[in-house]
Amino acid sequence: MSAPEPCLGVLLVPAASSAREPLLFTAERAGVRVVERLDEASIAVVDLTHPGGSAALGALMATSQGASLSLLVMVEPSESIFLTLDALQPAEVMSGGLRSCELGWRLKRVTERHHKRQELWRRQQDLSLLVELTADYAEHLNVEALLHDVTRRLAERLGINRAALVVVDRGMESARVVAASDTSGTQDTPLELERYPEVREAVRTGRIVLVEDASHHPLLEGVQSEVAARGIHTLVALPLHIAGEVRGVLLLRAAGGDRRTFAAHEIDFLHTVAHATAVALRNASLLQLVRGQNEKEISARIAAEAKAASLETYHLFFANLREGVAILDDRACVLSLNPSGESILETTSEAATGQHLVDLAQPVDETVLMELVTSARRGESRSDVDLMVRTPGGRRVTLSFSAAPLEDGLRAIILSFRDVTQARHLADELRHTKDFLERLIDSSVDAIVAADMQGRIILFNKGAEALFGYGAPQALGGLHVDTLYPAGVARQIMRQLRSPDSGGRGRLGVNRQEVIHKEGQRVPVNMTASIVYEGGREVASVGIFTDLRARMELERKLSDVENRLEESEKSAVIVALAGTAAHELNQPLTSVMGYAELLKRKLREEDAAYKPVDIIYREAERMAEIVRKIGRITRFETKTYVGTQQILDLDKASSHDD
């Protein structure tokens, strides 16, 4: 299938027709050229108005080349001539005289129709070849021989000198030619990828590589001299995509004499062929893989059945095991099942034989079960894999599976299983209870510390972290319980716990102690303690500590308030008493002072009575000052009088200074 000529050739029939001059005049404008040889023509202008026109037309149609030409017929209208046209089926007809403008227009229409007819013919040919290739790929098992035939037919159809199929390994480390149009039969020839940059580029990009001038194209730099020596002008490399990877290339090369390029419709056709070839290669690989797997499965099953037969001597042993035991072949299908297995899976050995393990056990998560079987296939033994399965009766039970290869070198498997539903349920309940108790202990405000009988701390809640300053990981990482107490206190507490006098054997009632903070300060606490017994044997001790620092600070503040209240009450009593005394003493002192003053006025200084009266007056005046101080008492202030005796300090008690 060569590329189309620059313009179509037009042959005038008969050659002596008067239409030659108009045809020569209009041919170039119509995009055609007038030719004299039949093998150069694609269109024929037949002049049936010429006397020799009918004979020339008959001679033309008698040739194989003439039958494929597109015809433009010039006629004089008549009934007989139109009957001739019905059988001839020309592309265009001119009647009523020869006009150059009409001839040029009709030539253009004939040219367009000829191109369309040629394109339709090419498409039919391409489709026909594709159908043949697809049918061959589907029917033939000898893919290698078929690929050679495909490359040969492609080369013939496209008119090129070579078509080849190249298969490339992963990573483009190596390649080989598996079929070529210019060799006979199948082949498997290594290919040096360094000499074929177009193949490397198609594999790298996954796209079609088209080189139209091989001797000057930059892609072929380094091998251009070799390409030129082979006379190669045009080449195309089409990648073959298999499972998302480019695993091969369809390579076509054409010499300069064959063609100048590949047309767009040819590239589309080759792309479809490449896709079909990739599918054929993939199917061939799968067929070989399936054949190999089937052979391996048959061999493995025969070996497993033989091994199972050799275990008949252990049948009595398996029959009396409380655990279920199943022997599986390489495909994880059951070869035998013991009575315990029948009971656990609610089936019979006859019904289970030949069933796949997944279908028999109906696991909730079949991936876990198949991973166990796969490990046994690899020669690994695994045990105690818990998995929930569904029985035919609808129950869900938890089974603990163990699997091992039946014997080294064989792919048969021995699978044992036991019902652990109740045990796992109890374990879950214990775990939930343990979690609850741990949360309860951690949420306690009081510090809770437990230690084994060697003094190693085994429990340290958040309250203990706050009280002692240690983090739980640090305390559980090797901290000794003696570190939490002043020297000797821990041993004293253990003696009290073992004594019946402190709340009973193994118990210690609430008592005041001091513990040591991480920073070294002593912290007052109330604590209770007990010993944990297991079968009458001491296994641990537990202490519960209440931090008294906040309580003691509150007690101190209350004591200060009580002292201040007591002092206030005393001051109030003194003030009230002082007020009363000052009021009651003021009146008699006023009288004493008044009468003493009267006596002094009546006496002269030289009188013997004057001095005593004067003493009485001064002492009374001093007493009045004392009474005034008593009246000014506002607080309770004392001073030492005789020995340790305390009396009221009037000067301080009556002072207004703070």
XYZ file of C-alpha atoms in Angstrom:
658
model
C 0.000 0.000 0.000
C 2.070 2.875 -1.360
C 1.550 6.513 -0.559
C -0.663 8.368 -3.117
C 0.939 10.197 -6.055
C 1.117 14.013 -5.903
C -1.720 14.179 -8.488
C -3.792 11.635 -10.379
C -3.156 10.663 -13.995
C -5.956 11.217 -16.572
C -6.096 9.190 -19.809
C -8.092 10.508 -22.809
C -10.045 7.834 -24.711
C -9.804 7.815 -27.653
C -6.510 9.670 -27.904
C -7.677 11.507 -31.056
C -10.656 13.119 -29.318
C -11.256 16.826 -29.805
C -11.409 17.115 -25.992
C -7.601 16.944 -25.718
C -7.025 20.708 -25.851
C -9.730 21.550 -23.269
C -8.472 18.662 -21.114
C -4.876 19.913 -21.203
C -6.155 23.400 -20.348
C -8.243 22.346 -17.334
C -6.148 19.422 -15.958
C -3.727 21.462 -13.843
C -6.536 23.539 -12.316
C -8.438 20.333 -11.541
C -5.373 18.898 -9.778
C -4.689 16.112 -12.292
C -2.198 15.466 -15.099
C -2.831 14.089 -18.591
C -0.995 10.813 -19.283
C -0.635 8.662 -22.360
C -0.063 5.237 -20.753
C -2.785 3.157 -19.148
C -0.573 2.022 -16.239
C -0.091 5.679 -15.202
C -3.801 6.535 -15.213
C -6.319 6.588 -12.382
C -9.075 8.459 -14.285
C -10.240 8.081 -17.888
C -12.069 10.799 -19.854
C -14.078 8.841 -22.465
C -15.432 10.802 -25.458
C -18.378 8.764 -26.781
C -19.259 11.611 -29.146
C -16.145 10.686 -31.164
C -16.756 8.093 -33.924
C -14.209 5.712 -32.449
C -15.222 6.340 -28.853
C -17.317 3.204 -28.314
C -14.646 0.879 -29.713
C -11.931 2.552 -27.617
C -14.085 2.237 -24.509
C -14.635 -1.477 -25.175
C -10.920 -2.083 -25.563
C -10.229 -0.145 -22.341
C -12.751 -2.081 -20.248
C -11.372 -5.375 -21.537
C -8.139 -4.743 -19.608
C -7.728 -5.419 -15.859
C -6.382 -1.923 -15.299
C -9.198 -0.261 -17.172
C -11.855 -1.864 -14.994
C -10.420 -0.058 -11.925
C -10.414 3.435 -13.486
C -12.819 6.206 -12.517
C -14.672 7.332 -15.678
C -15.791 10.746 -16.898
C -17.961 10.138 -20.012
C -18.931 12.770 -22.604
C -22.106 11.848 -24.568
C -24.748 13.177 -26.909
C -28.102 12.567 -25.197
C -30.040 9.606 -26.587
C -32.014 6.691 -25.187
C -29.457 4.102 -26.325
C -26.508 5.947 -24.844
C -28.117 6.147 -21.392
C -28.726 2.401 -21.451
C -24.978 2.028 -22.039
C -24.254 4.344 -19.096
C -26.381 2.184 -16.753
C -24.068 -0.751 -17.346
C -20.901 1.381 -17.325
C -21.661 3.307 -14.051
C -19.286 6.228 -14.696
C -18.276 8.678 -11.951
C -19.470 11.701 -13.996
C -21.322 12.319 -17.293
C -21.157 15.403 -19.566
C -23.787 15.975 -22.264
C -24.823 18.803 -24.496
C -21.420 19.917 -25.745
C -17.881 20.355 -24.460
C -17.266 23.342 -22.212
C -13.893 23.840 -20.482
C -15.346 25.243 -17.266
C -17.726 22.283 -16.891
C -14.950 19.815 -17.738
C -12.697 21.266 -15.018
C -15.496 21.157 -12.413
C -16.431 17.572 -13.279
C -12.777 16.488 -13.224
C -12.500 17.799 -9.669
C -15.576 15.812 -8.647
C -14.241 12.662 -10.257
C -10.909 13.184 -8.447
C -12.639 13.541 -5.072
C -14.751 10.440 -5.667
C -11.697 8.493 -6.789
C -9.860 9.402 -3.560
C -12.871 8.394 -1.480
C -13.173 5.112 -3.350
C -9.473 4.423 -2.850
C -9.736 5.258 0.862
C -12.741 2.951 1.226
C -10.855 0.221 -0.601
C -7.853 0.675 1.709
C -10.052 0.520 4.781
C -11.705 -2.652 3.526
C -8.310 -4.176 2.901
C -7.084 -3.143 6.377
C -10.218 -4.497 8.015
C -9.947 -7.747 6.079
C -6.335 -8.214 7.203
C -7.190 -7.337 10.815
C -10.019 -9.875 10.835
C -7.666 -12.511 9.472
C -4.993 -11.700 12.061
C -7.476 -11.712 14.927
C -8.898 -15.050 13.822
C -5.411 -16.508 13.479
C -4.404 -15.249 16.945
C -7.523 -16.815 18.454
C -7.227 -20.183 16.688
C -3.521 -20.993 16.566
C -1.646 -22.260 19.602
C 1.747 -21.998 17.898
C 2.067 -18.264 18.462
C 5.729 -18.130 17.394
C 5.012 -19.441 13.889
C 1.948 -17.199 13.615
C 3.963 -14.077 14.507
C 6.378 -14.783 11.679
C 3.449 -15.067 9.258
C 2.030 -11.776 10.591
C 5.292 -9.893 10.003
C 5.534 -11.352 6.494
C 1.988 -10.289 5.587
C 2.536 -6.789 7.039
C 5.670 -6.305 4.949
C 3.872 -7.457 1.802
C 0.821 -5.344 2.467
C 2.714 -2.145 3.226
C 5.324 -2.684 0.518
C 8.314 -2.420 2.855
C 11.524 -4.434 3.056
C 11.311 -5.605 6.711
C 8.843 -6.001 9.600
C 10.030 -7.501 12.895
C 8.653 -8.241 16.371
C 11.030 -7.472 19.254
C 10.415 -8.671 22.849
C 12.118 -6.625 25.599
C 12.942 -7.804 29.143
C 11.960 -5.746 32.191
C 14.379 -2.891 32.733
C 15.450 -2.925 29.049
C 18.435 -5.037 29.999
C 18.090 -7.273 26.935
C 15.894 -7.842 23.888
C 15.395 -10.474 21.213
C 13.732 -10.730 17.799
C 11.042 -13.408 17.942
C 9.714 -12.975 14.375
C 10.777 -11.175 11.179
C 9.332 -10.932 7.695
C 12.607 -11.581 5.889
C 13.466 -14.873 7.661
C 11.814 -18.234 7.381
C 10.150 -19.875 10.374
C 10.461 -18.897 14.006
C 13.551 -17.330 15.516
C 14.899 -16.089 18.827
C 17.760 -13.767 17.947
C 19.353 -11.469 20.564
C 19.121 -7.775 19.721
C 21.710 -5.167 20.705
C 19.534 -2.316 21.993
C 22.419 0.176 21.615
C 22.099 -0.219 17.824
C 18.319 0.319 17.861
C 17.580 3.690 19.535
C 14.083 3.739 18.027
C 13.243 0.549 20.002
C 14.621 2.018 23.246
C 12.635 5.219 22.719
C 9.365 3.351 22.079
C 9.860 1.264 25.250
C 10.846 4.297 27.331
C 7.951 6.559 26.272
C 5.318 3.917 25.487
C 4.469 5.885 22.311
C 4.826 5.325 18.564
C 8.194 6.450 17.176
C 8.126 7.565 13.506
C 11.381 8.472 11.708
C 10.873 9.787 8.151
C 14.490 10.609 7.239
C 16.598 8.008 9.027
C 19.958 9.192 7.717
C 19.569 12.665 9.285
C 17.250 12.133 12.254
C 18.822 13.104 15.635
C 17.356 10.020 17.354
C 19.579 7.781 15.237
C 22.743 9.732 15.883
C 25.596 7.260 16.246
C 24.024 4.603 13.989
C 23.219 6.795 10.961
C 26.053 5.370 8.874
C 24.843 1.827 9.512
C 21.238 2.830 8.669
C 22.374 4.544 5.475
C 24.382 1.478 4.462
C 21.225 -0.618 4.663
C 19.374 1.880 2.483
C 16.760 2.538 5.194
C 14.872 5.789 4.792
C 11.706 5.443 6.890
C 11.002 3.441 10.026
C 8.282 3.180 12.663
C 8.390 1.480 16.098
C 5.088 0.658 17.840
C 5.165 -0.324 21.553
C 3.339 -3.486 22.693
C 1.623 -2.853 26.031
C 1.183 -5.991 28.172
C -0.257 -5.727 31.714
C 0.548 -2.005 31.904
C 4.151 -2.416 30.722
C 5.849 -2.119 27.317
C 7.144 -5.647 26.778
C 7.769 -5.537 23.049
C 8.006 -3.421 19.894
C 6.650 -3.926 16.360
C 9.434 -2.515 14.167
C 8.950 -1.703 10.448
C 11.688 -0.393 8.132
C 11.358 0.857 4.542
C 14.036 1.701 1.979
C 13.978 4.991 0.109
C 12.724 3.320 -3.050
C 9.765 1.796 -1.187
C 8.210 4.964 0.232
C 8.967 8.360 1.677
C 6.755 8.028 4.799
C 3.895 6.114 6.454
C 0.461 7.642 5.948
C -1.797 8.434 8.913
C -4.229 5.617 8.039
C -1.305 3.201 7.909
C -0.139 4.268 11.381
C -3.694 3.707 12.695
C -3.767 0.287 11.056
C -0.373 -0.644 12.541
C -1.450 0.569 15.989
C -4.414 -1.833 15.885
C -2.169 -4.686 14.729
C 0.283 -3.924 17.570
C -2.532 -4.037 20.125
C -3.788 -7.386 18.809
C -0.227 -8.751 18.835
C 0.259 -7.645 22.456
C -2.947 -9.452 23.440
C -1.729 -12.575 21.648
C 1.624 -12.453 23.459
C -0.107 -12.017 26.820
C -2.477 -14.918 26.160
C 0.439 -17.109 25.095
C 2.247 -16.302 28.363
C -0.891 -17.026 30.388
C -1.436 -20.296 28.550
C 2.091 -21.426 29.368
C 1.629 -20.346 32.978
C -1.692 -22.204 33.314
C -0.177 -25.318 31.768
C 2.705 -25.169 34.216
C 0.405 -24.574 37.173
C -1.888 -27.423 36.211
C 1.044 -29.784 35.932
C 2.377 -28.655 39.307
C -1.056 -28.958 40.946
C -1.557 -32.461 39.600
C 1.900 -33.513 40.788
C 1.356 -31.914 44.185
C -2.048 -33.535 44.612
C -0.695 -36.958 43.704
C 2.158 -36.489 46.175
C -0.235 -35.276 48.887
C -2.598 -38.201 48.359
C 0.338 -40.600 48.489
C 1.516 -38.995 51.688
C -1.960 -39.122 53.176
C -2.130 -42.805 52.308
C 1.197 -43.339 54.049
C -0.317 -41.817 57.190
C -2.988 -44.489 57.467
C -0.899 -46.063 60.230
C -1.599 -42.918 62.271
C -5.331 -43.027 61.604
C -6.122 -44.384 65.060
C -3.993 -41.698 66.644
C -5.722 -38.893 64.705
C -9.124 -40.419 65.384
C -8.633 -40.117 69.162
C -7.242 -36.601 69.220
C -9.452 -33.975 70.855
C -8.214 -31.432 68.317
C -9.486 -31.366 64.761
C -6.903 -32.504 62.202
C -7.161 -32.016 58.428
C -4.669 -32.953 55.734
C -4.673 -30.516 52.784
C -3.203 -30.738 49.310
C -1.249 -27.972 47.557
C -4.468 -26.141 46.618
C -5.667 -26.146 50.258
C -8.312 -28.784 49.463
C -9.114 -31.384 52.122
C -7.697 -34.886 51.699
C -8.854 -36.209 55.083
C -10.552 -34.982 58.275
C -10.539 -36.684 61.699
C -13.699 -37.178 63.865
C -12.927 -34.201 66.138
C -12.644 -32.025 63.044
C -15.990 -33.328 61.818
C -17.584 -32.399 65.153
C -16.039 -28.931 65.319
C -16.898 -28.037 61.707
C -20.299 -29.816 61.832
C -19.623 -31.899 58.723
C -18.504 -35.391 57.715
C -15.168 -36.541 56.354
C -16.833 -37.676 53.112
C -18.478 -34.282 52.589
C -15.293 -32.391 53.456
C -12.957 -34.393 51.188
C -12.136 -32.379 48.078
C -13.560 -29.124 49.449
C -11.399 -26.033 49.598
C -10.510 -25.063 53.157
C -12.157 -21.629 52.828
C -15.426 -23.180 51.607
C -15.333 -25.732 54.410
C -14.500 -23.407 57.323
C -16.187 -20.239 55.981
C -13.850 -17.914 57.926
C -14.877 -14.333 58.657
C -11.465 -13.231 57.347
C -10.269 -15.750 54.780
C -7.029 -13.776 54.200
C -5.688 -14.802 57.619
C -6.449 -18.477 56.983
C -4.828 -18.452 53.540
C -1.719 -16.701 54.908
C -1.428 -19.565 57.412
C -1.691 -22.141 54.617
C 0.753 -20.212 52.408
C 3.320 -20.164 55.217
C 3.004 -23.948 55.547
C 3.519 -24.277 51.786
C 6.799 -22.421 52.175
C 7.878 -24.945 54.798
C 7.109 -22.706 57.801
C 5.184 -23.916 60.843
C 2.753 -21.543 62.558
C 0.576 -22.148 65.586
C -2.178 -20.616 67.724
C -3.718 -18.384 65.054
C -7.218 -17.446 66.228
C -9.919 -17.029 63.601
C -13.704 -16.887 63.721
C -15.500 -19.333 61.388
C -19.120 -20.069 60.499
C -20.491 -23.592 60.830
C -23.163 -25.006 58.495
C -25.595 -24.688 61.420
C -25.090 -20.924 61.514
C -22.955 -20.780 64.682
C -19.900 -18.579 64.878
C -17.041 -20.188 66.754
C -13.474 -19.119 67.376
C -10.916 -21.730 66.356
C -7.200 -21.737 67.117
C -5.384 -22.994 63.993
C -1.902 -24.483 63.621
C -0.362 -25.501 60.301
C 2.824 -27.214 59.212
C 4.181 -28.849 56.056
C 3.458 -32.545 55.968
C 7.080 -33.309 55.178
C 10.093 -31.366 53.960
C 10.097 -31.090 50.179
C 6.348 -31.785 49.813
C 3.641 -29.142 49.503
C 0.949 -31.048 51.415
C -0.139 -29.500 54.726
C -1.324 -30.813 58.081
C -3.755 -28.445 59.793
C -4.916 -28.765 63.393
C -7.582 -26.673 65.094
C -9.495 -26.519 68.379
C -12.547 -24.669 69.622
C -11.447 -21.803 71.911
C -14.686 -19.824 71.817
C -15.406 -20.127 75.567
C -11.781 -19.602 76.563
C -11.482 -16.453 74.441
C -14.799 -15.184 75.833
C -13.542 -15.619 79.413
C -10.229 -14.000 78.450
C -12.108 -11.014 77.023
C -14.165 -10.676 80.214
C -11.020 -10.871 82.365
C -9.341 -8.296 80.174
C -12.329 -5.958 80.472
C -12.360 -6.457 84.271
C -8.640 -5.806 84.455
C -9.011 -2.675 82.330
C -11.839 -1.450 84.582
C -9.821 -2.043 87.763
C -6.804 -0.301 86.266
C -8.949 2.701 85.337
C -10.491 2.658 88.813
C -7.072 2.606 90.504
C -5.731 5.308 88.223
C -8.744 7.554 88.890
C -8.286 7.342 92.677
C -7.227 10.621 94.337
C -5.263 8.694 96.966
C -1.879 7.248 96.123
C -1.912 3.457 95.701
C 1.399 1.598 95.655
C 1.932 -2.160 95.480
C 5.237 -4.010 95.771
C 6.270 -7.632 95.586
C 7.884 -9.323 98.572
C 11.340 -8.277 97.348
C 10.304 -4.625 97.547
C 10.045 -4.050 93.770
C 7.157 -1.729 92.922
C 4.556 -3.392 90.688
C 1.713 -0.831 90.885
C 2.005 2.962 90.930
C -1.135 4.951 90.117
C -1.489 8.603 89.106
C -2.190 9.612 92.701
C 1.179 8.089 93.641
C 2.850 10.042 90.841
C 1.439 13.283 92.293
C 2.376 12.386 95.900
C 5.896 11.024 95.404
C 6.961 12.937 92.264
C 8.043 9.828 90.327
C 6.509 8.859 86.972
C 4.928 5.403 86.785
C 7.497 4.108 84.210
C 10.345 5.214 86.481
C 8.752 3.642 89.559
C 7.949 0.380 87.784
C 11.356 0.294 86.184
C 13.181 -0.813 89.346
C 12.384 1.691 92.141
C 12.538 -0.016 95.569
C 9.692 0.610 98.001
C 12.184 1.602 100.760
C 12.918 4.742 98.719
C 9.419 6.040 99.479
C 9.847 6.031 103.302
C 12.286 7.479 105.819
C 14.986 5.018 106.875
C 13.577 1.949 108.645
C 9.889 2.897 108.249
C 9.164 0.331 105.509
C 10.402 -2.547 107.682
C 8.444 -1.182 110.663
C 5.255 -1.153 108.584
C 5.838 -4.762 107.494
C 6.286 -5.784 111.148
C 2.987 -4.069 112.003
C 1.273 -5.807 109.076
C 2.401 -9.210 110.292
C 1.377 -8.396 113.891
C -2.212 -9.105 115.022
C -2.177 -5.915 117.146
C -2.533 -3.336 114.342
C -5.860 -4.275 112.792
C -5.397 -8.001 112.267
C -2.822 -10.151 110.521
C -2.022 -8.745 107.098
C -3.901 -5.478 107.719
C -2.843 -2.074 109.017
C -5.457 0.479 110.042
C -5.234 4.194 109.393
C -2.117 5.685 110.921
C -0.069 8.850 110.517
C 3.251 8.467 108.668
C 5.713 10.490 106.672
C 6.862 9.582 103.154
C 9.757 10.939 101.093
C 9.107 13.008 97.951
C 11.427 12.635 94.964
C 12.920 16.046 95.796
C 13.740 14.901 99.347
C 11.086 16.714 101.429
C 8.985 14.751 103.913
C 5.278 14.586 103.229
C 2.778 13.802 106.047
C 0.196 11.156 105.062
C -2.514 8.960 106.477
C -1.967 5.445 105.266
C -3.518 2.014 105.353
C -1.786 -1.138 104.168
C -2.406 -4.821 103.632
C -0.630 -7.968 102.509
C -1.893 -9.868 99.436
C -1.959 -13.647 99.972
C -2.084 -16.385 97.349
C -2.762 -19.822 98.764
C -1.673 -18.641 102.212
C 1.610 -17.322 100.817
C 2.573 -13.644 100.900
C 2.948 -12.390 97.331
C 2.663 -8.592 97.589
C 1.920 -5.634 99.840
C -0.351 -2.677 99.073
C -0.359 0.772 100.623
C -2.951 3.526 100.244
C -1.745 7.036 101.105
C -3.752 10.207 101.710
C -1.736 13.409 101.379
C -2.172 15.495 104.567
C -0.328 18.589 103.446
C -3.462 20.437 102.414
C -5.358 19.219 105.499
C -2.538 20.216 107.885
C -2.297 23.639 106.283
C -6.025 24.060 106.795
C -5.716 22.917 110.414
C -2.903 25.430 110.980
C -5.025 28.220 109.569
C -7.961 27.176 111.768
C -5.683 27.133 114.832
C -4.472 30.647 114.027
C -8.037 31.818 113.661
C -8.990 30.231 116.994
C -6.020 31.911 118.718
C -6.940 35.252 117.252
C -10.549 34.762 118.321
C -9.456 33.872 121.849
C -7.271 36.963 122.041
C -10.116 39.046 120.701
C -12.456 37.669 123.346
C -9.900 38.430 126.068
C -9.459 41.955 124.781
C -13.200 42.490 124.759
C -13.469 41.338 128.395
C -10.562 43.563 129.470
C -11.983 46.553 127.632
C -15.387 46.026 129.189
C -13.878 45.531 132.658
C -11.629 48.545 132.226
C -14.567 50.713 131.212
C -16.579 49.550 134.175
C -13.675 50.032 136.622
C -12.885 53.485 135.267
C -16.516 54.522 135.569
C -16.946 53.163 139.081
C -13.624 54.496 140.425
C -13.950 57.923 138.881
C -16.687 59.155 141.249
C -15.056 58.266 144.619
C -11.679 59.550 143.394
C -13.282 62.833 142.405
C -14.727 63.179 145.922
C -11.420 62.280 147.579
C -9.552 64.791 145.454
C -12.175 67.489 146.042
C -12.140 67.136 149.839
C -8.330 66.923 149.917
C -8.141 70.150 147.982
C -10.558 71.862 150.386
C -8.479 70.728 153.333
C -5.306 72.050 151.730
C -6.925 75.466 151.300
C -7.918 75.626 154.981
C -4.476 74.598 156.204
C -1.219 76.449 156.107
C 1.892 74.786 154.938
C 3.456 74.895 158.369
C 0.504 73.020 159.837
C 1.266 69.474 160.785
C -1.787 68.181 158.823
C -0.941 69.973 155.592
C 1.681 67.461 154.348
C -0.495 64.339 154.836
C -3.375 66.071 153.125
C -1.071 67.068 150.287
C 0.125 63.424 149.956
C -3.497 62.241 149.872
C -4.257 64.728 147.097
C -1.246 63.763 144.959
C -1.848 60.016 145.334
C -5.491 60.511 144.506
C -4.461 62.461 141.447
C -2.088 59.602 140.460
C -4.895 57.120 140.953
C -7.078 59.267 138.687
C -4.431 59.047 135.962
C -4.370 55.256 136.373
C -8.144 55.206 136.098
C -7.935 57.287 132.898
C -5.465 54.726 131.434
C -7.827 51.913 132.408
C -10.572 53.728 130.543
C -8.410 53.872 127.420
C -7.611 50.103 127.325
C -8.285 48.738 123.764
C -6.351 45.493 123.682
C -4.910 42.723 125.783
C -1.187 43.254 126.427
C 0.698 41.676 129.370
C 4.066 41.946 131.063
C 6.022 39.893 133.563
C 5.431 40.929 137.134
C 6.945 38.539 139.655
C 8.745 35.485 138.315
C 6.584 34.035 135.559
C 3.422 35.837 136.629
C 1.866 37.987 133.916
C -0.059 41.186 134.583
C -1.774 43.681 132.309
C 0.582 46.263 130.808
C -1.520 49.457 131.139
C 0.810 51.597 129.072
C 0.718 49.229 126.045
C -2.901 48.182 126.477
C -4.082 51.814 126.570
C -1.782 53.019 123.783
C -3.385 53.795 120.423
C -0.204 52.999 118.553
C -0.248 49.642 116.607
